[in-house]
N, C-alpha and C. Protein backbone atom coordinates (compact mmCIF):
# COMPACT_ATOMS: atom_id res chain seq x y z
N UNK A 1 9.75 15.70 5.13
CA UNK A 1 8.71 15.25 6.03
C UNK A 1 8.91 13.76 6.27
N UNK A 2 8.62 13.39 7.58
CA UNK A 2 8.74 12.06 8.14
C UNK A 2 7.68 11.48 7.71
N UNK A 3 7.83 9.42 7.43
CA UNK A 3 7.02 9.08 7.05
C UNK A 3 5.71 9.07 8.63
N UNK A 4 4.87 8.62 8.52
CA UNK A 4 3.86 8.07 9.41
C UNK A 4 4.02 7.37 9.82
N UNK A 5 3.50 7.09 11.52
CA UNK A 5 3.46 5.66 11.64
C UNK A 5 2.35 5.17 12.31
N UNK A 6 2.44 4.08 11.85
CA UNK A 6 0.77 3.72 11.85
C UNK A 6 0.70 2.17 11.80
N UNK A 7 0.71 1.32 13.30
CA UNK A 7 0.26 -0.25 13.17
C UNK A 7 -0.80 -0.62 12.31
N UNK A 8 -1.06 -1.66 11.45
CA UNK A 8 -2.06 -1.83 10.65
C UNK A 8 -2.53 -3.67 11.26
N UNK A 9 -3.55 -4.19 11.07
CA UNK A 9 -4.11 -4.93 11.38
C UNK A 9 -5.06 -6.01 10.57
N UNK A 10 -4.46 -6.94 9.68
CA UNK A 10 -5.04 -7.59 8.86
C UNK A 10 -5.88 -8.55 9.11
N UNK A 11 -7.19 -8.61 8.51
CA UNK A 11 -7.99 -9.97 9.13
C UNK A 11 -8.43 -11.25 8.15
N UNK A 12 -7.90 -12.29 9.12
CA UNK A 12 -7.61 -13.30 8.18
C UNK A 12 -9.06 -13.72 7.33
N UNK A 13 -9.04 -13.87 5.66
CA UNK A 13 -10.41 -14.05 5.55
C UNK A 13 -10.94 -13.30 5.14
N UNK A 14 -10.82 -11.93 5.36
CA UNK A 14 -11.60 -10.31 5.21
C UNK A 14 -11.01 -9.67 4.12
N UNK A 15 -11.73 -8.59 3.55
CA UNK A 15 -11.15 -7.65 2.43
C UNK A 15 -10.67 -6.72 3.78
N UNK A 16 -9.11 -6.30 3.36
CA UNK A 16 -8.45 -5.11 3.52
C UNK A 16 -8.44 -4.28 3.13
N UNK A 17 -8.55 -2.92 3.61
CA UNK A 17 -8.79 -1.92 2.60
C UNK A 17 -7.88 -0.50 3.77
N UNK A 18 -6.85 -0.09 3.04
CA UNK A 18 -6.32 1.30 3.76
C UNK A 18 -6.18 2.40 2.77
N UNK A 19 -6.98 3.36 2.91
CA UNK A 19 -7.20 4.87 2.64
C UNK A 19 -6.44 5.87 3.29
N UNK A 20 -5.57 6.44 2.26
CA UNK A 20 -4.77 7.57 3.10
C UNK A 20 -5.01 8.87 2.26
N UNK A 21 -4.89 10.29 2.75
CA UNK A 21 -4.97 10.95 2.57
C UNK A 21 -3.34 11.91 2.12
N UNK A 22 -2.95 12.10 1.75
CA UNK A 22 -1.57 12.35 1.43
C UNK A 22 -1.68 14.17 1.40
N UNK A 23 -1.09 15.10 1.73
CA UNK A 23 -1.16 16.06 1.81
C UNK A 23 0.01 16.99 1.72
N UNK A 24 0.32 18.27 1.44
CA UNK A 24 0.76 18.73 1.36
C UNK A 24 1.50 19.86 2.25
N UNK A 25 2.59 20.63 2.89
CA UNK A 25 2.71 21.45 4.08
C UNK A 25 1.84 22.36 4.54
N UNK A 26 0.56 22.47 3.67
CA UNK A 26 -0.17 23.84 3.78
C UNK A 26 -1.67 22.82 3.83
N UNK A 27 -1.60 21.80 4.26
CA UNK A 27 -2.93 20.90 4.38
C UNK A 27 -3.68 20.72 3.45
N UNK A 28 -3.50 20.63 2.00
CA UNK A 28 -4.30 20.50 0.85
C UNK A 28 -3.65 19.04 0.44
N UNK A 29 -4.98 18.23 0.50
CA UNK A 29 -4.79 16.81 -0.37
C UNK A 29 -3.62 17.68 -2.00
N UNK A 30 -3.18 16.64 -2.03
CA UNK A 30 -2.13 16.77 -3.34
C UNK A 30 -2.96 15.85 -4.70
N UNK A 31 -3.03 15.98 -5.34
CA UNK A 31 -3.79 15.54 -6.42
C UNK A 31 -2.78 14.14 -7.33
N UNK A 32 -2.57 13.31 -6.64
CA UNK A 32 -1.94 12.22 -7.14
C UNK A 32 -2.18 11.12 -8.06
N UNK A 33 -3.43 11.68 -9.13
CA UNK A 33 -4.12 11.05 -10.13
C UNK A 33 -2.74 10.88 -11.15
N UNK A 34 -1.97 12.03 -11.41
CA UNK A 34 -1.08 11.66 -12.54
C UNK A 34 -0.13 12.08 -12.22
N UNK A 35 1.28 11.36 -12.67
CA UNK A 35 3.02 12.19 -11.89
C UNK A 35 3.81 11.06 -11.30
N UNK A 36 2.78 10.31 -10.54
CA UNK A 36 3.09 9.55 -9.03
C UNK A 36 2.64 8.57 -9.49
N UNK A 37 3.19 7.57 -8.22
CA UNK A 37 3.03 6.10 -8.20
C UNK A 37 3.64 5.85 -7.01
N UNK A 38 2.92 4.72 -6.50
CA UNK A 38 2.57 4.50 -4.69
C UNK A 38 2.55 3.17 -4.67
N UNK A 39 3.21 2.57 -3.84
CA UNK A 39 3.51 0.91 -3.55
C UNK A 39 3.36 0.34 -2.11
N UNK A 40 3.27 -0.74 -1.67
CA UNK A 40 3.69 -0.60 -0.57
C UNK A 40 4.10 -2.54 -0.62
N UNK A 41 4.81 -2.59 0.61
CA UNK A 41 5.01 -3.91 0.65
C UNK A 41 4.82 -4.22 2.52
N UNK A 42 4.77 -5.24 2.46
CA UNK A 42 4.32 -6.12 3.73
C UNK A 42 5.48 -7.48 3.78
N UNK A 43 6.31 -7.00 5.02
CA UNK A 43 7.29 -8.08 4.91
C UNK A 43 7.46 -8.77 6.48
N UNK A 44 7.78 -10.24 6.44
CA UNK A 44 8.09 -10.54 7.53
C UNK A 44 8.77 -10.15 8.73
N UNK A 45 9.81 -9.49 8.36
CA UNK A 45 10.46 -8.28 8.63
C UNK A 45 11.25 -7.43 8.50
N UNK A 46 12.26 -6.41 8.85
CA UNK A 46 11.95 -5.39 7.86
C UNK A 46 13.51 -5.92 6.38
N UNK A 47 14.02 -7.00 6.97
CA UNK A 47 14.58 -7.48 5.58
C UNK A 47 14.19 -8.78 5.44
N UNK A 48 12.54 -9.54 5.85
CA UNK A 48 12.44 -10.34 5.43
C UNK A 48 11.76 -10.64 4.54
N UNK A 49 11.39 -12.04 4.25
CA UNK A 49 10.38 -12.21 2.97
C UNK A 49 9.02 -11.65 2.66
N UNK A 50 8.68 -11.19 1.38
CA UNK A 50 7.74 -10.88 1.54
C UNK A 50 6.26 -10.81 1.71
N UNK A 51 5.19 -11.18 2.56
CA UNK A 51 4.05 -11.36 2.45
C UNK A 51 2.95 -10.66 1.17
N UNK A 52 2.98 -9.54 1.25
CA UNK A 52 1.95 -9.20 0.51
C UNK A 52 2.69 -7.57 -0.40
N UNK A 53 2.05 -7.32 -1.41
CA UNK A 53 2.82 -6.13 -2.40
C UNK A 53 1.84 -5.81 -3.21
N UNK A 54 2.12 -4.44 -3.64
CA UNK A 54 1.13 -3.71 -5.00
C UNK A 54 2.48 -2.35 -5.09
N UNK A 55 1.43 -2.32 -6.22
CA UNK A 55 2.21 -1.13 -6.85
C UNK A 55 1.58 -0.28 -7.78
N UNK A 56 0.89 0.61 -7.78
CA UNK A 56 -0.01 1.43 -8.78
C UNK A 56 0.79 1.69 -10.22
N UNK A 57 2.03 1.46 -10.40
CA UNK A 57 2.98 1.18 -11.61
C UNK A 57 3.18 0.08 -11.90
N UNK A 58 3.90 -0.48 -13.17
CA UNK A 58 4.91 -1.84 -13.03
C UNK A 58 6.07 -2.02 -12.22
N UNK A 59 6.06 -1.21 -11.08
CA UNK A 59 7.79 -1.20 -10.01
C UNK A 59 7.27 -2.91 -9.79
N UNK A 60 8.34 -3.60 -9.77
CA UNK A 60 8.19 -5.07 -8.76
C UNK A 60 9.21 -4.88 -7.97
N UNK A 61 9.06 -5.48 -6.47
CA UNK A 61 9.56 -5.81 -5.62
C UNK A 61 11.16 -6.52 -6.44
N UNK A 62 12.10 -6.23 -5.91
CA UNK A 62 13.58 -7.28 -6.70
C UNK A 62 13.54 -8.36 -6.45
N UNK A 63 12.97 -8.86 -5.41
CA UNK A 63 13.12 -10.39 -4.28
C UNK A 63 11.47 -10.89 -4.92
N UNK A 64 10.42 -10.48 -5.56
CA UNK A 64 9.27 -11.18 -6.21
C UNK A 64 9.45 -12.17 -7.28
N UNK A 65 9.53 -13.50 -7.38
CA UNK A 65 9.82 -14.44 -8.56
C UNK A 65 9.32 -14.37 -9.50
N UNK A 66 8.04 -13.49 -9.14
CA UNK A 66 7.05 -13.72 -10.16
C UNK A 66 5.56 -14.89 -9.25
N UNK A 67 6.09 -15.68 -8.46
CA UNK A 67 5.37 -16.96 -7.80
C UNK A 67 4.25 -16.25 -6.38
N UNK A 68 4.66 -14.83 -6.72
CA UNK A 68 4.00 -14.33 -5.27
C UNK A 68 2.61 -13.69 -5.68
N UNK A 69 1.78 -14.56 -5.11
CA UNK A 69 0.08 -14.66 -5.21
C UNK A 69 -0.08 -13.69 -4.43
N UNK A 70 -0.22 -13.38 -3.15
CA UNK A 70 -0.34 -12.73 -2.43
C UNK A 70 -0.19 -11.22 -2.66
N UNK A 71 -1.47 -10.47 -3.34
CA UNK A 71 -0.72 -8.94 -3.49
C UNK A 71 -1.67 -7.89 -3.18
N UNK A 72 -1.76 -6.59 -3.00
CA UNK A 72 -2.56 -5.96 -2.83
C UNK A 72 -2.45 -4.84 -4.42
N UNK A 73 -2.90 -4.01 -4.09
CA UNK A 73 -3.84 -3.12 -5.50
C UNK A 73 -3.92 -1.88 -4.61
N UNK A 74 -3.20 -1.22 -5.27
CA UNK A 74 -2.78 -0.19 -5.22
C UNK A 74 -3.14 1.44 -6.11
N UNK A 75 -4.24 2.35 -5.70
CA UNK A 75 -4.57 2.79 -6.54
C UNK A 75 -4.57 4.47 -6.09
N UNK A 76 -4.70 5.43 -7.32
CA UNK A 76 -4.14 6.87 -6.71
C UNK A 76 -5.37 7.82 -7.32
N UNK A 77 -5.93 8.79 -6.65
CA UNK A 77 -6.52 9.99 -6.52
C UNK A 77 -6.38 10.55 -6.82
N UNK A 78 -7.24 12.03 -6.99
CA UNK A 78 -6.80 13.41 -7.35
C UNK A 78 -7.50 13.97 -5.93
N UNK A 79 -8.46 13.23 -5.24
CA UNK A 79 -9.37 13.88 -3.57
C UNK A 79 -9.12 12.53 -2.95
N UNK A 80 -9.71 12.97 -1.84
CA UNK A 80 -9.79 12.00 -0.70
C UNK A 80 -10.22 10.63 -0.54
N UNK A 81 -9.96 9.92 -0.35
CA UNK A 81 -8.65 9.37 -0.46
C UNK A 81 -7.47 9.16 -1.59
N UNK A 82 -6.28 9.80 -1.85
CA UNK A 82 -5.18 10.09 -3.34
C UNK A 82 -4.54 9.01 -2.99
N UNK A 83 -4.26 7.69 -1.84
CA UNK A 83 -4.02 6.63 -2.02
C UNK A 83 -5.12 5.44 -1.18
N UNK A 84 -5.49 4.49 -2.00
CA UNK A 84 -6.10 3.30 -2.09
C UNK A 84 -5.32 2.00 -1.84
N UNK A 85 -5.32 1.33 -1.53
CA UNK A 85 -4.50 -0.26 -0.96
C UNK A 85 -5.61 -0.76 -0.04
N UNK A 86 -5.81 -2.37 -1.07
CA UNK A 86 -6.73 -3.35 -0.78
C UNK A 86 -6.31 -4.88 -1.18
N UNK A 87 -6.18 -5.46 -0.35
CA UNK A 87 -6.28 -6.99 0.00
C UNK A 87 -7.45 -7.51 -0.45
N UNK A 88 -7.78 -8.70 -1.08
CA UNK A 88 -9.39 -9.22 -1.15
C UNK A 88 -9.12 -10.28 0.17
N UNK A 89 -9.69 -10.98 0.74
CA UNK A 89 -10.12 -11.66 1.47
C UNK A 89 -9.50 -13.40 1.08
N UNK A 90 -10.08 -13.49 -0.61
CA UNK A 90 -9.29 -15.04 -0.66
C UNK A 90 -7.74 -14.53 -0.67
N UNK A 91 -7.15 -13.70 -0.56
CA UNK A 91 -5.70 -13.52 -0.28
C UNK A 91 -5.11 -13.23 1.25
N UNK A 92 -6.10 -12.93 1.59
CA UNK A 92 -5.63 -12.72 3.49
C UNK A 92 -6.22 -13.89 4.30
N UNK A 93 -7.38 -14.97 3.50
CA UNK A 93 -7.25 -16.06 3.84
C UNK A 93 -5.94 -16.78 4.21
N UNK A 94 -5.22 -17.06 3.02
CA UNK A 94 -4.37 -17.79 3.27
C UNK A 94 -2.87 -17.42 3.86
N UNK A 95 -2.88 -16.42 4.88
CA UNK A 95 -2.07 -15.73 5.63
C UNK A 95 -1.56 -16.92 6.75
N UNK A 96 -0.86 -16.79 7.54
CA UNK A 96 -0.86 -17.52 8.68
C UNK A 96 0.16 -16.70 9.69
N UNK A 97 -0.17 -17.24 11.05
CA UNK A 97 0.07 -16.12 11.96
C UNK A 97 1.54 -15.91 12.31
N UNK A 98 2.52 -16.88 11.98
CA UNK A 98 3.79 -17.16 11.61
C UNK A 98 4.45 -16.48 10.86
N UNK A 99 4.02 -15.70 9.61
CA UNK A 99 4.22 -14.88 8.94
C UNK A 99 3.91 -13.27 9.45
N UNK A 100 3.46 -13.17 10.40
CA UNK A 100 2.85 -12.25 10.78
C UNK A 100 3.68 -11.78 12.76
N UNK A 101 4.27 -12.83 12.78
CA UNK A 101 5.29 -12.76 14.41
C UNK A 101 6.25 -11.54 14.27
N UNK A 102 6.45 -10.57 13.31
CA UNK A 102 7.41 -9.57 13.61
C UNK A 102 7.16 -8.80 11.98
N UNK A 103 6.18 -8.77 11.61
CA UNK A 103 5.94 -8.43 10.14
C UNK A 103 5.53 -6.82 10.46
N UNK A 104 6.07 -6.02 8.89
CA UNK A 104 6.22 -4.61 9.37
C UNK A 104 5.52 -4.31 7.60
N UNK A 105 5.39 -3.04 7.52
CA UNK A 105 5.07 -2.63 5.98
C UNK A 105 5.44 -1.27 6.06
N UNK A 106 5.57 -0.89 4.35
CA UNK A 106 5.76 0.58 4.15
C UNK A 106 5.15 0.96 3.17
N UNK A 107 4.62 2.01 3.03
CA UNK A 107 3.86 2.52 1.66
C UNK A 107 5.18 3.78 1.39
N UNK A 108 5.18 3.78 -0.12
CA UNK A 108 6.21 4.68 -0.46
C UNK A 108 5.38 5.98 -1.43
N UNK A 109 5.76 6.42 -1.94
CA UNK A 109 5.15 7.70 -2.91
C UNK A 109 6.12 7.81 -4.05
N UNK A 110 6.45 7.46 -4.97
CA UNK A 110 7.50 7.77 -6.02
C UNK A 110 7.10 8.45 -7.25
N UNK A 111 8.06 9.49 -7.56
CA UNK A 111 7.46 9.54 -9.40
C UNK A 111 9.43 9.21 -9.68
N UNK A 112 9.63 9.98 -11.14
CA UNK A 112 10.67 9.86 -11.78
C UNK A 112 12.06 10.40 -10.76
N UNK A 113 11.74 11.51 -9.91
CA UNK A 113 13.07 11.59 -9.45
C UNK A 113 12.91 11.47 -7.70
N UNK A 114 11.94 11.17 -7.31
CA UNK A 114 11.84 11.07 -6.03
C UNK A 114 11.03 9.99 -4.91
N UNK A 115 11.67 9.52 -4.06
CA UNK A 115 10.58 8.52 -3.48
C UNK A 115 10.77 8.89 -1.87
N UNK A 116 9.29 8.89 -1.34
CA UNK A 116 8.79 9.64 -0.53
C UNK A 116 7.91 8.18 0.67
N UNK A 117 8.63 8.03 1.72
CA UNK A 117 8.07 7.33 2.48
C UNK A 117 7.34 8.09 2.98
N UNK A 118 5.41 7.24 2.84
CA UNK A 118 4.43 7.75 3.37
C UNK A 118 3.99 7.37 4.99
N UNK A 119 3.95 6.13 4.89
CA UNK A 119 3.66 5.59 6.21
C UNK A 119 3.94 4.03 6.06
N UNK A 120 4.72 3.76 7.68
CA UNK A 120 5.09 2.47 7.76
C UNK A 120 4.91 1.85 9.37
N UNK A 121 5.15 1.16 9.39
CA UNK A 121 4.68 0.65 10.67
C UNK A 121 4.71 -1.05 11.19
N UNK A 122 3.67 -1.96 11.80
CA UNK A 122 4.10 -3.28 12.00
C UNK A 122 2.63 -3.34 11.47
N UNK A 123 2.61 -4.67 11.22
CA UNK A 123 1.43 -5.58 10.41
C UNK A 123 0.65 -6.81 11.26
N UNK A 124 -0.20 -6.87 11.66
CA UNK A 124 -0.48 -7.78 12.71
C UNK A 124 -1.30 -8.57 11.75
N UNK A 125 -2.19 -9.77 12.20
CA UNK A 125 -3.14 -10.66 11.53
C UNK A 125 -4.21 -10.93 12.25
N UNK A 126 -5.23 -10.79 12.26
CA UNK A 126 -5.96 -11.10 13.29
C UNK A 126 -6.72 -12.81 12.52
N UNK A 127 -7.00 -13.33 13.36
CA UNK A 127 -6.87 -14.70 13.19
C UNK A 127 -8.19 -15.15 12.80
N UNK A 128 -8.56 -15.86 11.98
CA UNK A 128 -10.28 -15.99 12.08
C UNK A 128 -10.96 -17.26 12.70
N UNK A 129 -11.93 -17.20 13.17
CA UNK A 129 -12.20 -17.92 14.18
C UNK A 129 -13.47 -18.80 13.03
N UNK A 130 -14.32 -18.53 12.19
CA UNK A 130 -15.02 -19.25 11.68
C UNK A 130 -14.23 -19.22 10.28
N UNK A 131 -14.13 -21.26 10.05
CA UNK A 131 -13.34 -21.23 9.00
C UNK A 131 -14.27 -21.76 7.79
């Protein structure tokens, strides 16, 4: 199965929050409380640096120093919604729209022998107007 695609839209300032439903060929949510582990990253583009990352495991990004503040939280289900990914707000504060001129993301699905692109797409910023 192909991943999704799906533009996403970050606002500078704001909690982020994307809920997906992950399912199976026969339309039953899949119960992804235990087995799995789900990441996603947010990059300038699609081999550039990275803006923002989580990971419902210890996976790190290879290119993360360790210095990268910027992350989201990443969390898994057994119902609706079986994946969770959230930004707080003092972290999408300090975004800027430069980072955001050709920026793309992917959420993945992995356990031990398999990794499963869920949905990916481009990353926009929406800009905030009261600072």
């Amino acid at each position: 199965m192909s991943a999704g695609s799906f533009d996403i839209t970050i606002e500078e300032g704001a909690d982020f929050a994307m809920k997906l439903d992950y399912k199976d060929s026969n339309d039953t949510t899949i119960d992804l409380s235990s087995g799995f582990s789900a990441r996603i990253q947010i990059r300038e583009s699609v081999s550039g640096d990275l803006i923002a990352w989580g990971s419902s495991s210890s996976d790190t990004p290879s290119d993360d120093t360790g210095s990268l503040l910027k992350h989201a939280t990443v969390t898994m289900g057994a119902t609706v919604p079986n994946i969770s990914i959230t930004i707080p707000g003092a972290t999408t504060n300090n975004y800027t729209p430069t980072q955001f001129e050709g920026a793309v993301y992917q959420v993945e699905l992995f356990d031990v022998s398999s990794i499963t692109r869920v949905m990916e797409g481009h990353a926009h910023l929406s800009q905030r107007v009261l600072k």
